[in-house]
Amino acid sequence: MLTADVYGAAGAAGLSAGWSVGPGGWSWNLLTDLRQMWAFPFMVNAFRAGTLIAVGAAVMGWFMVLRRQSFAGHTVATVGFPGAAGAALLGVGAVYGYFTFCVAAALVIAALPRAGRAAGGHESAVTGTVQAFLLACGFLFTTLYKGLLGGVTSLLFGSFLGITTAQVWLLFAVTAAVLAVLAVIGRPLLFASVDPDVAAGRGVPVRLLSTAFLVLLGAAAAEASQITGSLLVFALLVMPAATAQILSARPAVSLALSVAIAVAVTWLGLITAYYSPYPIGFYVTTFAFAGYVVAYVMTRSVRFAGGRT
């Protein structure tokens, strides 16, 4: 019989290869199954990191959806791929590449001139152009560093494996810093997000708040990219927030729902992937998408039924 440490290493290797590592399969006893998974350090770190990332992404994603900056958020997250690939090419940790490129991209987007709503089209064109160029750079970096070729899938589609305790603490520090800043600027940011013209007229520093928000979004995207990958980062940034805003128009309730949904789909994705041979990113995205569809159909049905009475 394998010891917990040996089985944990083998399990990590198996998951990275797409194998199921559940020793006896799902027992239908949640507490027993959780105890079994948490016997392995790599799974404990996966749950810790996943929870921190889900909370940070859900809160930032809620403001992002409210501000209709999903494309900017997608760009900020996507450039994490060339950042991580470039960091590996330079021989430093991928996490530094994620944060450097994501935050830098956020600053570039924030610096784009905005002169009212008409500037939105120009901003999107520039953002898309920069995004395409940096994606091409990412593939160049992976080609130059041939040893990374097997890790491209993880950079694009994410992985919970190999997260160390030190990385969990780093994620905790980033999440705490992002939420602390957001707590300070949250009220004026909400005002500027709902009606920027009126907010500017009342002296709210709309442009400064927008820049601060994009930097925080870059940090949150860099966090989430390590779990969902650069391409599936929307699973945690957009879907829980979009679902919550369908279910409730009240900001406090909607924000709490966004966090609850993000944590739930992350935990469900982890548990399901542990007992199956398929990637974690697929499950997180699928559960989040299913939640959105259910919420949309449910609210439409209620409105339709209300209209008939």
XYZ file of C-alpha atoms in Angstrom:
309
model
C 0.000 0.000 0.000
C 1.358 3.406 -0.901
C 2.031 5.951 1.825
C 0.344 9.329 1.695
C 3.526 11.107 0.556
C 4.335 8.585 -2.129
C 0.763 8.474 -3.277
C 0.652 12.262 -3.285
C 3.650 12.502 -5.588
C 2.277 9.777 -7.798
C -1.112 11.441 -7.744
C 0.334 14.761 -8.798
C 2.187 13.097 -11.621
C -0.910 11.188 -12.607
C -3.130 14.245 -12.618
C -0.630 16.160 -14.685
C -0.842 13.355 -17.203
C -4.614 13.369 -17.070
C -5.133 10.313 -14.887
C -7.607 9.807 -12.112
C -5.879 9.439 -8.728
C -8.797 8.621 -6.447
C -7.667 5.335 -4.850
C -11.107 3.866 -4.327
C -13.344 6.137 -6.365
C -16.128 8.360 -5.094
C -17.683 6.881 -1.917
C -20.794 9.157 -1.808
C -19.672 10.166 1.702
C -18.477 13.764 1.287
C -16.624 13.971 4.592
C -14.763 10.723 3.956
C -13.850 11.767 0.431
C -12.619 15.199 1.575
C -10.502 13.597 4.325
C -9.031 11.240 1.749
C -8.100 14.108 -0.597
C -6.751 16.317 2.179
C -4.370 13.558 3.260
C -2.188 14.673 0.367
C -0.328 18.000 0.725
C -0.671 18.899 -2.951
C -4.473 18.675 -2.692
C -4.545 20.776 0.494
C -2.559 23.502 -1.268
C -4.830 23.182 -4.299
C -7.937 23.846 -2.172
C -6.245 26.737 -0.343
C -5.020 28.372 -3.541
C -8.279 27.712 -5.344
C -10.334 29.334 -2.585
C -8.132 32.441 -2.436
C -8.168 32.839 -6.192
C -11.926 32.273 -6.407
C -12.649 34.975 -3.825
C -10.348 37.541 -5.439
C -11.514 36.798 -8.980
C -15.186 36.871 -8.004
C -14.982 40.316 -6.409
C -12.900 41.831 -9.209
C -15.015 40.094 -11.831
C -18.183 41.546 -10.305
C -16.895 45.098 -10.849
C -15.507 44.164 -14.267
C -18.885 42.917 -15.506
C -20.627 45.938 -13.981
C -18.192 48.286 -15.771
C -18.538 46.353 -19.058
C -14.789 45.822 -19.267
C -14.850 42.088 -19.964
C -12.754 42.438 -23.120
C -10.125 44.457 -21.275
C -10.143 41.800 -18.562
C -9.749 39.065 -21.143
C -6.758 40.869 -22.657
C -5.128 41.423 -19.288
C -5.523 37.719 -18.518
C -4.404 36.500 -21.937
C -1.093 38.354 -21.854
C -0.239 36.291 -18.811
C 0.642 33.492 -21.243
C 3.579 35.296 -22.927
C 4.534 36.597 -19.485
C 4.760 33.118 -17.990
C 6.487 31.720 -21.092
C 8.988 34.596 -21.110
C 9.712 34.112 -17.398
C 10.449 30.427 -17.999
C 12.705 31.392 -20.892
C 14.636 33.723 -18.557
C 14.858 31.039 -15.893
C 12.573 32.661 -13.280
C 9.275 31.498 -11.876
C 6.202 31.720 -14.115
C 4.302 33.533 -11.362
C 6.545 36.587 -11.815
C 5.833 36.615 -15.534
C 2.092 36.408 -14.927
C 2.048 39.372 -12.570
C 4.510 41.525 -14.574
C 2.700 41.169 -17.891
C -0.844 41.312 -16.507
C -0.228 44.456 -14.466
C 1.763 46.068 -17.320
C -1.083 45.338 -19.744
C -3.538 46.884 -17.284
C -1.450 50.062 -17.149
C -1.268 50.233 -20.961
C -5.047 49.889 -21.273
C -5.518 52.509 -18.563
C -3.247 54.894 -20.471
C -5.314 54.683 -23.656
C -7.081 58.004 -24.275
C -10.773 57.984 -23.535
C -12.984 60.870 -24.622
C -16.448 59.650 -23.870
C -18.278 56.509 -24.989
C -17.245 57.007 -28.648
C -13.660 56.165 -27.727
C -14.624 52.657 -26.721
C -14.265 51.284 -30.266
C -10.739 52.669 -30.683
C -9.764 51.328 -27.265
C -11.030 47.844 -28.171
C -9.138 47.863 -31.485
C -5.846 48.840 -29.843
C -6.380 46.356 -27.027
C -7.106 43.524 -29.476
C -4.065 44.367 -31.586
C -1.736 44.322 -28.590
C -3.322 41.092 -27.357
C -2.742 39.299 -30.687
C 0.896 40.449 -30.844
C 1.661 39.325 -27.296
C 0.024 35.929 -27.865
C 2.335 35.426 -30.841
C 5.273 36.401 -28.609
C 4.162 33.752 -26.130
C 4.340 31.006 -28.719
C 7.754 32.319 -29.815
C 9.008 32.109 -26.220
C 7.783 28.513 -25.889
C 9.541 27.631 -29.133
C 12.806 29.202 -28.022
C 12.628 27.366 -24.706
C 12.007 23.851 -25.945
C 11.846 22.417 -22.452
C 8.580 24.297 -21.832
C 6.789 22.695 -24.751
C 5.079 20.158 -22.491
C 3.813 22.956 -20.218
C 2.000 25.022 -22.813
C -1.292 23.323 -21.962
C -0.913 24.259 -18.295
C -0.141 27.886 -19.167
C -3.186 28.130 -21.417
C -5.639 25.934 -19.524
C -4.251 25.989 -15.992
C -3.449 23.467 -13.294
C -3.841 23.163 -9.540
C -0.830 20.891 -9.320
C 2.581 21.778 -7.986
C 1.370 24.742 -5.885
C 3.693 25.054 -2.905
C 2.913 26.428 0.544
C 5.055 29.482 -0.238
C 2.941 30.153 -3.332
C -0.226 29.843 -1.268
C 1.091 32.531 1.084
C 1.951 34.726 -1.912
C -1.586 34.280 -3.245
C -2.962 35.116 0.210
C -0.909 38.331 0.331
C -2.027 39.377 -3.159
C -5.687 38.581 -2.468
C -5.615 40.461 0.845
C -3.950 43.483 -0.769
C -6.422 43.553 -3.672
C -9.438 43.270 -1.385
C -8.063 45.875 1.039
C -7.589 48.449 -1.715
C -10.977 47.599 -3.168
C -12.578 48.087 0.231
C -11.167 51.623 0.325
C -12.177 52.638 -3.210
C -15.223 50.386 -3.549
C -17.920 52.970 -2.880
C -16.720 55.695 -5.299
C -15.754 52.973 -7.791
C -19.317 51.655 -7.721
C -20.649 55.164 -8.316
C -18.196 55.752 -11.195
C -19.055 52.346 -12.679
C -22.820 52.924 -12.700
C -22.775 56.504 -14.014
C -19.281 57.868 -14.797
C -20.540 61.196 -16.150
C -22.525 62.106 -13.055
C -19.709 60.826 -10.836
C -17.192 63.034 -12.634
C -19.571 65.972 -12.298
C -19.642 65.469 -8.527
C -15.865 65.475 -8.238
C -15.213 61.735 -8.170
C -11.761 61.017 -9.738
C -13.161 58.658 -12.379
C -9.948 58.282 -14.413
C -7.804 57.597 -11.342
C -10.312 55.036 -10.073
C -10.369 53.367 -13.491
C -6.570 53.057 -13.494
C -6.515 51.678 -9.961
C -9.238 49.183 -10.833
C -7.390 47.953 -13.940
C -4.183 47.413 -11.932
C -6.144 45.417 -9.356
C -7.787 43.495 -12.198
C -4.348 42.683 -13.592
C -3.267 41.280 -10.223
C -6.476 39.226 -9.919
C -6.128 37.926 -13.489
C -2.520 36.919 -12.837
C -3.734 34.989 -9.797
C -6.585 33.246 -11.600
C -4.435 32.422 -14.639
C -2.321 30.109 -12.508
C -5.401 27.974 -11.872
C -7.589 28.313 -14.946
C -4.849 29.217 -17.431
C -4.736 32.312 -19.589
C -7.514 31.206 -21.935
C -9.987 29.950 -19.324
C -9.543 32.767 -16.842
C -13.066 33.948 -17.648
C -14.367 30.908 -15.819
C -13.619 32.632 -12.527
C -13.576 36.294 -13.556
C -16.749 36.538 -15.621
C -19.109 33.602 -15.126
C -19.753 33.822 -11.352
C -20.166 37.597 -11.572
C -22.467 37.407 -14.603
C -24.560 34.705 -12.924
C -24.835 36.678 -9.686
C -25.917 39.851 -11.487
C -28.654 37.869 -13.238
C -29.930 36.536 -9.913
C -29.945 39.829 -8.011
C -29.770 43.548 -8.823
C -28.861 44.444 -5.234
C -25.083 45.123 -5.131
C -24.365 43.535 -1.741
C -26.393 40.388 -2.452
C -25.025 40.080 -5.974
C -21.425 40.465 -4.795
C -21.886 37.813 -2.097
C -23.476 35.458 -4.635
C -20.542 35.972 -6.991
C -18.064 34.899 -4.312
C -20.191 31.922 -3.258
C -20.572 30.697 -6.843
C -16.857 31.083 -7.609
C -15.807 29.122 -4.518
C -18.431 26.448 -5.189
C -17.420 25.814 -8.813
C -13.743 25.787 -7.839
C -14.270 23.183 -5.139
C -16.554 21.119 -7.382
C -13.955 21.273 -10.150
C -11.210 20.120 -7.808
C -13.234 17.245 -6.373
C -14.468 16.046 -9.754
C -11.043 16.249 -11.384
C -9.544 14.230 -8.522
C -11.766 11.295 -9.418
C -11.709 11.646 -13.212
C -9.150 11.621 -16.045
C -10.092 15.042 -17.456
C -8.543 18.518 -16.902
C -9.564 20.665 -13.941
C -10.063 23.754 -16.085
C -12.759 21.964 -18.058
C -14.748 21.145 -14.923
C -14.438 24.619 -13.382
C -15.604 26.189 -16.629
C -18.406 23.660 -17.153
C -19.831 24.064 -13.646
C -19.674 27.857 -13.932
C -21.347 27.780 -17.351
C -24.063 25.429 -16.084
C -24.762 27.815 -13.215
C -25.102 30.716 -15.633
C -27.502 28.799 -17.896
C -29.641 27.667 -14.953
C -29.793 31.214 -13.543
C -30.688 32.688 -16.935
C -33.424 30.136 -17.676
C -34.810 30.412 -14.145
C -35.046 34.215 -14.171
C -36.530 34.271 -17.679
C -39.129 31.685 -16.636
C -40.078 33.697 -13.565
C -40.474 36.868 -15.620
C -42.479 35.025 -18.267
C -44.737 33.502 -15.633
C -45.147 36.902 -13.977
C -46.092 38.472 -17.284
C -48.849 35.925 -17.889
C -50.553 36.518 -14.547
